[in-house]
CSV table of C-alpha atoms in Angstrom, one decimal:
chain,number,residue,atom,x,y,z
A,1,ASN,CA,181.1,131.7,87.4
A,2,LEU,CA,177.8,131.8,85.6
A,3,GLY,CA,179.0,128.9,83.3
A,4,VAL,CA,179.9,126.8,86.2
A,5,MET,CA,176.6,127.4,87.9
A,6,ASN,CA,174.7,126.5,84.7
A,7,GLY,CA,176.7,123.3,84.4
A,8,MET,CA,175.9,122.3,88.0
A,9,PHE,CA,172.2,123.1,87.4
A,10,SER,CA,172.2,120.9,84.3
A,11,ILE,CA,173.9,118.0,86.2
A,12,PHE,CA,171.4,118.5,89.0
A,13,ASN,CA,168.4,118.4,86.6
A,14,ALA,CA,169.8,115.3,84.8
A,15,SER,CA,170.2,113.6,88.2
A,16,ARG,CA,166.7,114.5,89.2
A,17,HIS,CA,165.2,113.1,86.0
A,18,LEU,CA,167.3,109.9,86.3
A,19,LEU,CA,166.2,109.4,89.9
A,20,CYS,CA,162.5,109.8,88.9
A,21,LEU,CA,163.0,107.3,86.0
A,22,LEU,CA,164.7,104.8,88.3
A,23,PHE,CA,161.9,105.2,91.0
A,24,PHE,CA,159.3,104.6,88.3
A,25,LEU,CA,161.0,101.4,87.0
A,26,ILE,CA,161.6,100.0,90.5
A,27,SER,CA,158.0,100.6,91.6
A,28,CYS,CA,156.4,98.8,88.7
A,29,GLU,CA,155.6,95.1,89.1
A,30,LYS,CA,156.7,92.6,86.6
A,31,ASP,CA,153.3,90.9,86.7
A,32,LYS,CA,150.7,93.0,84.9
A,33,HIS,CA,147.5,91.9,86.4
A,34,VAL,CA,144.7,93.6,88.3
A,35,ARG,CA,144.3,92.8,91.9
A,36,THR,CA,140.9,92.7,93.5
A,37,TYR,CA,140.1,92.6,97.2
A,38,ARG,CA,137.0,91.6,99.0
A,39,LEU,CA,136.1,93.5,102.2
A,40,PRO,CA,133.3,92.5,104.6
A,41,LYS,CA,130.2,94.7,104.3
A,42,VAL,CA,129.5,96.7,107.4
A,43,ASP,CA,125.8,97.1,108.2
A,44,THR,CA,125.2,100.8,109.0
A,45,LYS,CA,122.1,102.8,109.4
A,46,PRO,CA,122.1,105.7,106.9
A,47,ILE,CA,122.4,109.0,108.7
A,48,ALA,CA,120.2,110.6,106.1
A,49,GLU,CA,117.2,108.9,107.5
A,50,GLU,CA,117.8,110.6,110.9
A,51,VAL,CA,118.2,114.1,109.6
A,52,GLN,CA,115.6,114.4,106.9
A,53,PRO,CA,112.7,116.7,107.7
A,54,SER,CA,109.3,115.0,107.7
A,55,VAL,CA,106.9,116.2,105.1
A,56,GLU,CA,103.9,114.1,106.2
A,57,PHE,CA,103.9,115.4,109.7
A,58,SER,CA,102.4,118.8,110.7
A,59,VAL,CA,101.4,120.6,113.8
A,60,THR,CA,99.2,123.6,114.7
A,61,TRP,CA,99.7,126.0,117.6
A,62,GLU,CA,98.5,129.1,119.4
A,63,LYS,CA,101.0,131.8,118.6
A,64,PRO,CA,101.6,134.4,121.4
A,65,GLU,CA,100.3,137.8,120.3
A,66,SER,CA,103.7,139.6,120.1
A,67,TRP,CA,105.4,136.8,118.0
A,68,ILE,CA,105.7,137.4,114.3
A,69,GLN,CA,105.7,134.4,111.9
A,70,VAL,CA,108.5,134.7,109.3
A,71,ASP,CA,109.9,132.7,106.5
A,72,GLY,CA,112.5,130.4,107.9
A,73,HIS,CA,114.9,127.7,106.7
A,74,SER,CA,113.3,125.0,104.5
A,75,MET,CA,113.8,122.4,107.3
A,76,ARG,CA,111.6,124.3,109.7
A,77,LEU,CA,107.9,123.7,110.2
A,78,ALA,CA,107.6,127.3,111.4
A,79,SER,CA,109.8,130.3,112.3
A,80,PHE,CA,108.9,133.3,114.5
A,81,ASP,CA,110.6,136.5,115.5
A,82,THR,CA,110.0,137.1,119.3
A,83,PRO,CA,110.4,140.8,120.2
A,84,PHE,CA,111.6,141.7,123.7
A,85,SER,CA,112.8,144.9,125.4
A,86,GLU,CA,116.3,144.8,123.9
A,87,GLY,CA,115.8,143.1,120.5
A,88,THR,CA,114.3,140.1,118.8
A,89,GLY,CA,114.8,136.4,119.4
A,90,ASP,CA,114.3,133.5,116.9
A,91,VAL,CA,112.0,130.6,117.4
A,92,SER,CA,112.2,127.5,115.2
A,93,VAL,CA,109.9,124.5,115.1
A,94,THR,CA,111.4,121.4,113.4
A,95,THR,CA,110.7,117.7,113.2
A,96,PHE,CA,112.9,114.8,112.2
A,97,GLY,CA,112.3,111.0,111.9
A,98,GLY,CA,113.4,108.8,114.7
A,99,SER,CA,115.3,110.1,117.8
A,100,SER,CA,117.3,112.6,115.7
A,101,GLY,CA,120.5,112.0,117.8
A,102,GLY,CA,118.7,112.0,121.1
A,103,ILE,CA,118.5,114.5,123.9
A,104,THR,CA,122.1,114.5,125.0
A,105,LEU,CA,123.5,115.1,121.5
A,106,ASN,CA,121.2,118.0,120.8
A,107,VAL,CA,121.5,119.7,124.2
A,108,ASN,CA,125.3,119.5,124.1
A,109,ARG,CA,125.2,121.1,120.6
A,110,TRP,CA,123.1,123.9,122.0
A,111,LEU,CA,125.4,124.3,125.0
A,112,GLY,CA,128.3,124.7,122.6
A,113,GLN,CA,126.3,127.3,120.6
A,114,ILE,CA,126.2,129.5,123.7
A,115,GLY,CA,129.8,128.9,124.7
A,116,LEU,CA,129.3,126.2,127.4
A,117,GLU,CA,130.9,122.8,127.8
A,118,SER,CA,129.2,119.5,127.0
A,119,MET,CA,127.4,117.7,129.9
A,120,SER,CA,126.9,114.0,130.8
A,121,ASP,CA,123.6,112.3,130.5
A,122,SER,CA,123.0,112.7,134.2
A,123,GLY,CA,124.0,116.4,134.1
A,124,ILE,CA,121.5,116.9,131.3
A,125,ASP,CA,118.8,115.0,133.1
A,126,ALA,CA,119.4,117.3,136.1
A,127,ILE,CA,118.7,120.5,134.1
A,128,SER,CA,115.8,119.0,132.2
A,129,VAL,CA,112.2,119.9,133.3
A,130,LYS,CA,109.5,117.5,132.3
A,131,LYS,CA,106.4,119.1,130.9
A,132,SER,CA,103.2,118.0,129.2
A,133,GLY,CA,101.2,119.6,126.4
A,134,PHE,CA,98.6,118.7,123.7
A,135,LEU,CA,101.4,117.0,121.6
A,136,GLY,CA,102.5,115.0,124.6
A,137,GLU,CA,105.3,115.0,127.2
A,138,PHE,CA,108.4,117.0,126.4
A,139,SER,CA,111.8,117.9,128.0
A,140,TYR,CA,112.3,121.6,128.6
A,141,PHE,CA,115.7,123.3,128.9
A,142,LYS,CA,116.7,126.8,129.8
A,143,LEU,CA,120.3,127.3,128.8
A,144,LEU,CA,122.1,130.4,130.1
A,145,ASN,CA,125.8,131.3,130.1
A,146,ASP,CA,126.5,133.4,133.1
A,147,LYS,CA,129.7,134.7,131.4
A,148,ASP,CA,128.0,135.7,128.2
A,149,GLN,CA,124.5,137.2,128.5
A,150,THR,CA,124.3,137.9,124.8
A,151,THR,CA,123.2,134.4,123.9
A,152,ALA,CA,120.8,132.0,125.5
A,153,ILE,CA,118.5,129.2,124.5
A,154,LEU,CA,115.1,127.9,125.5
A,155,ALA,CA,114.3,124.5,124.0
A,156,SER,CA,111.7,121.8,124.2
A,157,ILE,CA,112.1,118.3,122.8
A,158,PHE,CA,109.1,116.1,122.1
A,159,GLN,CA,110.1,112.5,121.6
A,160,LEU,CA,107.1,111.0,119.8
A,161,LYS,CA,106.6,107.4,118.7
A,162,ASP,CA,108.5,107.7,115.4
A,163,ARG,CA,109.9,111.2,115.3
A,164,THR,CA,111.2,114.1,117.4
A,165,VAL,CA,109.9,117.6,117.5
A,166,PHE,CA,112.1,120.5,118.5
A,167,VAL,CA,111.0,124.0,119.5
A,168,LYS,CA,114.0,126.3,120.1
A,169,LEU,CA,114.2,130.0,121.0
A,170,SER,CA,117.6,131.6,120.4
A,171,SER,CA,118.0,135.0,122.1
A,172,SER,CA,119.9,136.9,124.8
A,173,ALA,CA,119.6,136.1,128.5
A,174,THR,CA,117.2,139.1,128.8
A,175,GLY,CA,115.1,137.9,125.8
A,176,VAL,CA,114.9,134.3,127.2
A,177,ASN,CA,113.8,135.6,130.6
A,178,GLU,CA,111.2,138.0,129.1
A,179,THR,CA,109.7,135.5,126.6
A,180,GLU,CA,109.9,132.3,128.7
A,181,ASN,CA,106.2,132.2,129.7
A,182,ASP,CA,105.1,132.8,126.1
A,183,PHE,CA,107.5,130.1,124.9
A,184,LEU,CA,106.1,127.5,127.3
A,185,LYS,CA,102.5,128.4,126.4
A,186,PHE,CA,103.4,128.0,122.7
A,187,CYS,CA,105.0,124.5,123.4
A,188,ASN,CA,101.9,123.4,125.4
A,189,SER,CA,99.6,124.5,122.5
A,190,LEU,CA,101.3,122.3,119.8
A,191,ARG,CA,98.9,119.7,118.3
A,192,GLN,CA,99.5,117.1,115.6
A,193,THR,CA,97.3,117.6,112.6
A,194,SER,CA,98.2,114.6,110.5
């Protein structure tokens, strides 16, 4: 029985090699020339310009007394720990050239970060509060998930002439509620220095 099995295996192997060779010969063209194709160039704006942090732009601020400035990610202008009764939140200040995706894209990304569904432009306009500070007008958002109190966001978006500045506090619902006044005072105090 073992000899019969070995014989069948050899026939199967030989058939497999023959099929591969046949496929190779059939798939080759008789003309041995290189084909070239021309495709129309599509004008696109490089995404990299939208997401690169700005080096030539800087701001100053008045830091709330309880906030602790910390080293943050390289794309941040500033990072702060914001202590509250049950822990510590994280504040980031960032700036990017252009609109940086716009308000809707950024707010929907933040909503996703706290487990909420995306909203339409009109829904986002309805939850936006217009504020004004030394840096100019900004849109303020308080994002809470009633089903998950462990994560919440306060955010301000300054849409300037050629860039966007984001100030974002990530914390729990308790942290957001306890630090909201300090957050708004901080946002109001931002000033451009260059």
